[in-house]
Short mmCIF file of N, CA and C in Angstrom, two decimals:
data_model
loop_
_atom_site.label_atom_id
_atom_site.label_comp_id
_atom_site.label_asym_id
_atom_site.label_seq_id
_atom_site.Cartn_x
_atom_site.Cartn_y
_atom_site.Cartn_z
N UNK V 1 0.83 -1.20 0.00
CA UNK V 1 0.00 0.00 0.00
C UNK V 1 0.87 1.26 0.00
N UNK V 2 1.69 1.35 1.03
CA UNK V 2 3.06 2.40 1.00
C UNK V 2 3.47 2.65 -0.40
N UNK V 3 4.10 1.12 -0.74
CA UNK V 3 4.75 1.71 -2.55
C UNK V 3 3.72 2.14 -3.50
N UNK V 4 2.36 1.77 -3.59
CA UNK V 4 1.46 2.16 -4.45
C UNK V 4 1.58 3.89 -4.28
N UNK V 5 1.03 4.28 -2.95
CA UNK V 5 0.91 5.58 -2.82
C UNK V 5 2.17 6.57 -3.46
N UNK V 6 3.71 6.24 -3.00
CA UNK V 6 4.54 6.68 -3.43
C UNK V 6 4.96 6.48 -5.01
N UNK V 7 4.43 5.64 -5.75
CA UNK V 7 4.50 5.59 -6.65
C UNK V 7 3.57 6.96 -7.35
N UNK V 8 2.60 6.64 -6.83
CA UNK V 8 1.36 7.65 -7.16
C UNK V 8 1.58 9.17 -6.94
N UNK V 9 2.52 9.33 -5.89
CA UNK V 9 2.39 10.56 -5.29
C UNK V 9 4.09 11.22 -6.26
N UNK V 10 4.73 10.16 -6.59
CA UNK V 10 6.28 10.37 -7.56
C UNK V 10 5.26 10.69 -9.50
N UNK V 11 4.77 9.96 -9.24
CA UNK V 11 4.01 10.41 -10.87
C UNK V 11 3.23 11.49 -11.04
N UNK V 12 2.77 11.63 -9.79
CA UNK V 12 1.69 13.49 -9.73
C UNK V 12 3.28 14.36 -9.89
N UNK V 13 3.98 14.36 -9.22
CA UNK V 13 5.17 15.63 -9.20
C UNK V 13 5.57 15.74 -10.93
N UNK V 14 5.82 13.95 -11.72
CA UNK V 14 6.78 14.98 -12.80
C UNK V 14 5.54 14.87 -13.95
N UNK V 15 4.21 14.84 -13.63
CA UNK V 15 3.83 15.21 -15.08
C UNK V 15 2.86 16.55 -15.13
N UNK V 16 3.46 17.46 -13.72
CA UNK V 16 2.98 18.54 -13.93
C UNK V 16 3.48 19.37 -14.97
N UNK V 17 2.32 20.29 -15.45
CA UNK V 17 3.04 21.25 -17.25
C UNK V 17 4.12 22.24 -16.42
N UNK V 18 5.23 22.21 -17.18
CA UNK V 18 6.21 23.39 -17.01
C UNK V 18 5.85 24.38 -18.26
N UNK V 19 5.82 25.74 -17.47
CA UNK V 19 5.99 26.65 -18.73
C UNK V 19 7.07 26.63 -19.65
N UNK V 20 6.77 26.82 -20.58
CA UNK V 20 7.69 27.09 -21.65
C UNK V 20 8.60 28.49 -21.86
N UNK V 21 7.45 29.42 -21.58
CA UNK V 21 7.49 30.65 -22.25
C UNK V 21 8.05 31.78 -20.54
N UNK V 22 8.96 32.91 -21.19
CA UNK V 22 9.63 33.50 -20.33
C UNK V 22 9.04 33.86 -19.14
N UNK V 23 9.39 34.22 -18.09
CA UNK V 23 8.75 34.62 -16.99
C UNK V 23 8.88 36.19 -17.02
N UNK V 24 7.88 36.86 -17.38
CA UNK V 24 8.56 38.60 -16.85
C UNK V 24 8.07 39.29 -15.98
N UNK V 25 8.80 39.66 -14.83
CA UNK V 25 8.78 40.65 -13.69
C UNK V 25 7.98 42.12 -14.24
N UNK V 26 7.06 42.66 -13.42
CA UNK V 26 7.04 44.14 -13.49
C UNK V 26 8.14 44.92 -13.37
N UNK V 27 7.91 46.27 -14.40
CA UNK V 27 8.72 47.03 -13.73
C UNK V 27 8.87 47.36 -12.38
N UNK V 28 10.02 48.28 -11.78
CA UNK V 28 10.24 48.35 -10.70
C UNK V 28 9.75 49.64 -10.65
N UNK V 29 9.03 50.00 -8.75
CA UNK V 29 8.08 50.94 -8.74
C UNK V 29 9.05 51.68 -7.82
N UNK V 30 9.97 52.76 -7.84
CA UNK V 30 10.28 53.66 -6.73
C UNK V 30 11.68 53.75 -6.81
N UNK V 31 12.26 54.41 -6.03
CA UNK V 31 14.30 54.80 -6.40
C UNK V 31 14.55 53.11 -6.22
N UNK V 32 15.72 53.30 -6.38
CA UNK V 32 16.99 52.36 -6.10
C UNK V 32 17.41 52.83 -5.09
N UNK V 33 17.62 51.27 -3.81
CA UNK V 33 18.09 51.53 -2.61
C UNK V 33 19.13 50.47 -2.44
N UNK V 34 20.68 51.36 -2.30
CA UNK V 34 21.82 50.66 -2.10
C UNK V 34 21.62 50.33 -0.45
N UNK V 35 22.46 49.24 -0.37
CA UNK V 35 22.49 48.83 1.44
C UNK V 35 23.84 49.16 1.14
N UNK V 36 24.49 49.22 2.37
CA UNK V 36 25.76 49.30 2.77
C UNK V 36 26.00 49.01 4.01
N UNK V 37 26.65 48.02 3.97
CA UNK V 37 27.27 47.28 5.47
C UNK V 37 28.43 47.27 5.54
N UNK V 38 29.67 47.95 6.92
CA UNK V 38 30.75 47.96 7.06
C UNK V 38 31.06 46.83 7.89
N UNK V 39 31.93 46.24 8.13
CA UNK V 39 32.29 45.16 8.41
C UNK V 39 34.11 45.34 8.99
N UNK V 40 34.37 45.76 10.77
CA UNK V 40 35.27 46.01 10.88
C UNK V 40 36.07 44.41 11.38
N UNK V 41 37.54 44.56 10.70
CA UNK V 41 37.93 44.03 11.33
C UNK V 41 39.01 43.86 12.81
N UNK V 42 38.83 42.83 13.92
CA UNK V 42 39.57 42.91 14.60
C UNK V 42 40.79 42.41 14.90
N UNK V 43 41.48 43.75 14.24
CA UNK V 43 43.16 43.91 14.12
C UNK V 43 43.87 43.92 15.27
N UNK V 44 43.28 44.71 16.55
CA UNK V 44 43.74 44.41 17.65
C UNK V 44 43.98 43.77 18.26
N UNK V 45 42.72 42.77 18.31
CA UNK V 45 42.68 41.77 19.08
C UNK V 45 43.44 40.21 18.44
N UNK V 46 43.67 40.07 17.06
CA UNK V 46 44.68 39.79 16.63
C UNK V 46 45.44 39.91 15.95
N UNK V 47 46.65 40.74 15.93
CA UNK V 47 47.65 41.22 15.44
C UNK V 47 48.49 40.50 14.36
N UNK V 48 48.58 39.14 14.32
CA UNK V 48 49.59 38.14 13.31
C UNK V 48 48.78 37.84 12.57
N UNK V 49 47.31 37.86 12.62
CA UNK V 49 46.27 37.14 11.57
C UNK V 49 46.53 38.25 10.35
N UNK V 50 46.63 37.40 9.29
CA UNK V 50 46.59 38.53 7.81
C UNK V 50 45.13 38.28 7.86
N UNK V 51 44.29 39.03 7.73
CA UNK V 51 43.04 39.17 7.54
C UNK V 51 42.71 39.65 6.03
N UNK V 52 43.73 40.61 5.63
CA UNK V 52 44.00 41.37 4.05
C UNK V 52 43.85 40.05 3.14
N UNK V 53 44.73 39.35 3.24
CA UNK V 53 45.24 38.15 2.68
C UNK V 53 44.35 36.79 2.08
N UNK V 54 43.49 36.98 3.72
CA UNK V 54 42.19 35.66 3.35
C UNK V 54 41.47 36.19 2.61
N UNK V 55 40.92 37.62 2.65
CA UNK V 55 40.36 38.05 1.89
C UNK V 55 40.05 38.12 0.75
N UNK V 56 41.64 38.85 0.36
CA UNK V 56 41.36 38.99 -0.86
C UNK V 56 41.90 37.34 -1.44
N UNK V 57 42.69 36.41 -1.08
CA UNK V 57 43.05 35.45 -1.61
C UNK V 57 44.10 35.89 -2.68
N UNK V 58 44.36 34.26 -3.36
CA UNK V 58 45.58 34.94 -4.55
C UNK V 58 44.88 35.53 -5.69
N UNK V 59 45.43 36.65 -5.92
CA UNK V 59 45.26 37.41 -7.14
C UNK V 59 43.84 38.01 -6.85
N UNK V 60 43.47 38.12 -5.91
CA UNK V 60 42.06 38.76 -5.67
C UNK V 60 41.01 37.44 -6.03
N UNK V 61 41.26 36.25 -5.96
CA UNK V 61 40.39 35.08 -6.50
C UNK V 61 39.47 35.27 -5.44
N UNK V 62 39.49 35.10 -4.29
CA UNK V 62 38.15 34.74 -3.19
C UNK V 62 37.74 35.73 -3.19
N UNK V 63 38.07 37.24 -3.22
CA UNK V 63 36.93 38.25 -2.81
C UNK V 63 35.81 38.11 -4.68
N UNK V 64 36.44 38.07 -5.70
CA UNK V 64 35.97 37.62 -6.22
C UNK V 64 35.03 36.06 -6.79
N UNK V 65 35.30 35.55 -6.08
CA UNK V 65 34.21 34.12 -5.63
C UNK V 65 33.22 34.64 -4.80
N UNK V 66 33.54 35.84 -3.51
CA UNK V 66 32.47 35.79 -2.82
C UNK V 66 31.17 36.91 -3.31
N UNK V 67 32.49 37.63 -4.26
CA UNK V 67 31.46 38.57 -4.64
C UNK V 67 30.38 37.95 -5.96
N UNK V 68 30.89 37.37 -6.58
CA UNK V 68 29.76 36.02 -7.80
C UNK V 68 28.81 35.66 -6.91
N UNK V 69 29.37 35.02 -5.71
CA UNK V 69 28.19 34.52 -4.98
C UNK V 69 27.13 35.07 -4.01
N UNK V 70 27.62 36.28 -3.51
CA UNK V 70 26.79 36.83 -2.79
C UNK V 70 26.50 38.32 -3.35
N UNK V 71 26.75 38.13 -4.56
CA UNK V 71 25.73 39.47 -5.54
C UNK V 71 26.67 41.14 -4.56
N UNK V 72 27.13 40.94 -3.88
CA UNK V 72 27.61 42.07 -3.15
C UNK V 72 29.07 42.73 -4.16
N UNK V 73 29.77 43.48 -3.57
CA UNK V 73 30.97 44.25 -3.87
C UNK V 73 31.93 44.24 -2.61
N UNK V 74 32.74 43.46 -2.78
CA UNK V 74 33.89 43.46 -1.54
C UNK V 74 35.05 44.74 -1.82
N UNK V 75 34.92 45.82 -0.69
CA UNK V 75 36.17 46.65 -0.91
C UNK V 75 37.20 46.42 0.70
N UNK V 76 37.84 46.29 0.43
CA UNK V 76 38.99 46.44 1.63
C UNK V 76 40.02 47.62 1.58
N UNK V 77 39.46 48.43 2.53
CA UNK V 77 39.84 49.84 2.94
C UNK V 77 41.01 49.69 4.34
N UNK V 78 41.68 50.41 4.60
CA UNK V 78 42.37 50.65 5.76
C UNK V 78 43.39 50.73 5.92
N UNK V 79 44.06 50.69 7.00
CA UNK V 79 45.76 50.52 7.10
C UNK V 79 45.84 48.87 6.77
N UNK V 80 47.04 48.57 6.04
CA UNK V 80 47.14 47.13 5.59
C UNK V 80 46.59 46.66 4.04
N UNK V 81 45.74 47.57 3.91
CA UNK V 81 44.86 47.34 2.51
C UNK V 81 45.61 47.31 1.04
N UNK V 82 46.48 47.89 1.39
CA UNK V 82 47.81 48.02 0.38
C UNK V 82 48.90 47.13 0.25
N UNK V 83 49.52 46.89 -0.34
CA UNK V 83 50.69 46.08 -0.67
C UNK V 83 51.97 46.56 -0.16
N UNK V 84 52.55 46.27 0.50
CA UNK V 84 53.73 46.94 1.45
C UNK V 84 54.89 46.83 0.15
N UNK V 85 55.13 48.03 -0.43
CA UNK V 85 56.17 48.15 -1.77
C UNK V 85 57.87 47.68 -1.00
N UNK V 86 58.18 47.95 0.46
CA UNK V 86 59.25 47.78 0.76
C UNK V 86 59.60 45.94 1.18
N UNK V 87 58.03 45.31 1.57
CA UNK V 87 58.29 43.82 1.46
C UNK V 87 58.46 43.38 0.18
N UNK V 88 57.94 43.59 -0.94
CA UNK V 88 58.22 43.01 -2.41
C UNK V 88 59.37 42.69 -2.74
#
């Protein structure tokens, strides 16, 4: 009785109609509202952690992964944010 039902209840899901045809949104009604969230880090409290580093990853790869994935814009501002020209 179990497998009948599940059988039954697996054949209702895939022979529902999928649209074919595009889906389109209304226009949008009112300004454009940027968010902006700062996000400090704590440098103090640990001093040896490169925090710059995880960040941005090599060549800027992870802030760019996170930014694909979370639709956002990663900037890293501050002391450290720069490339120390005298370590190179």
């Amino acid at each position: 009785l179990a497998f009948s039902e599940i059988s039954r209840v697996r054949g209702a899901l895939f022979q529902t109609e999928f649209v074919t045809e595009p889906f389109d949104l209304p226009e949008p009604i009112g300004d454009v509202v940027t968010i902006t969230e700062k996000i400090y880090v704590p440098k103090r409290e640990y001093p040896d952690y490169n925090f710059v580093g995880r960040i941005l990853g090599p060549r800027g790869m992870t802030a760019k992964q996170l930014e694909q994935e979370t639709g956002c814009k990663i900037m890293v501002r501050g002391k450290g944010s720069m490339r120390d020209k005298r370590k190179v």
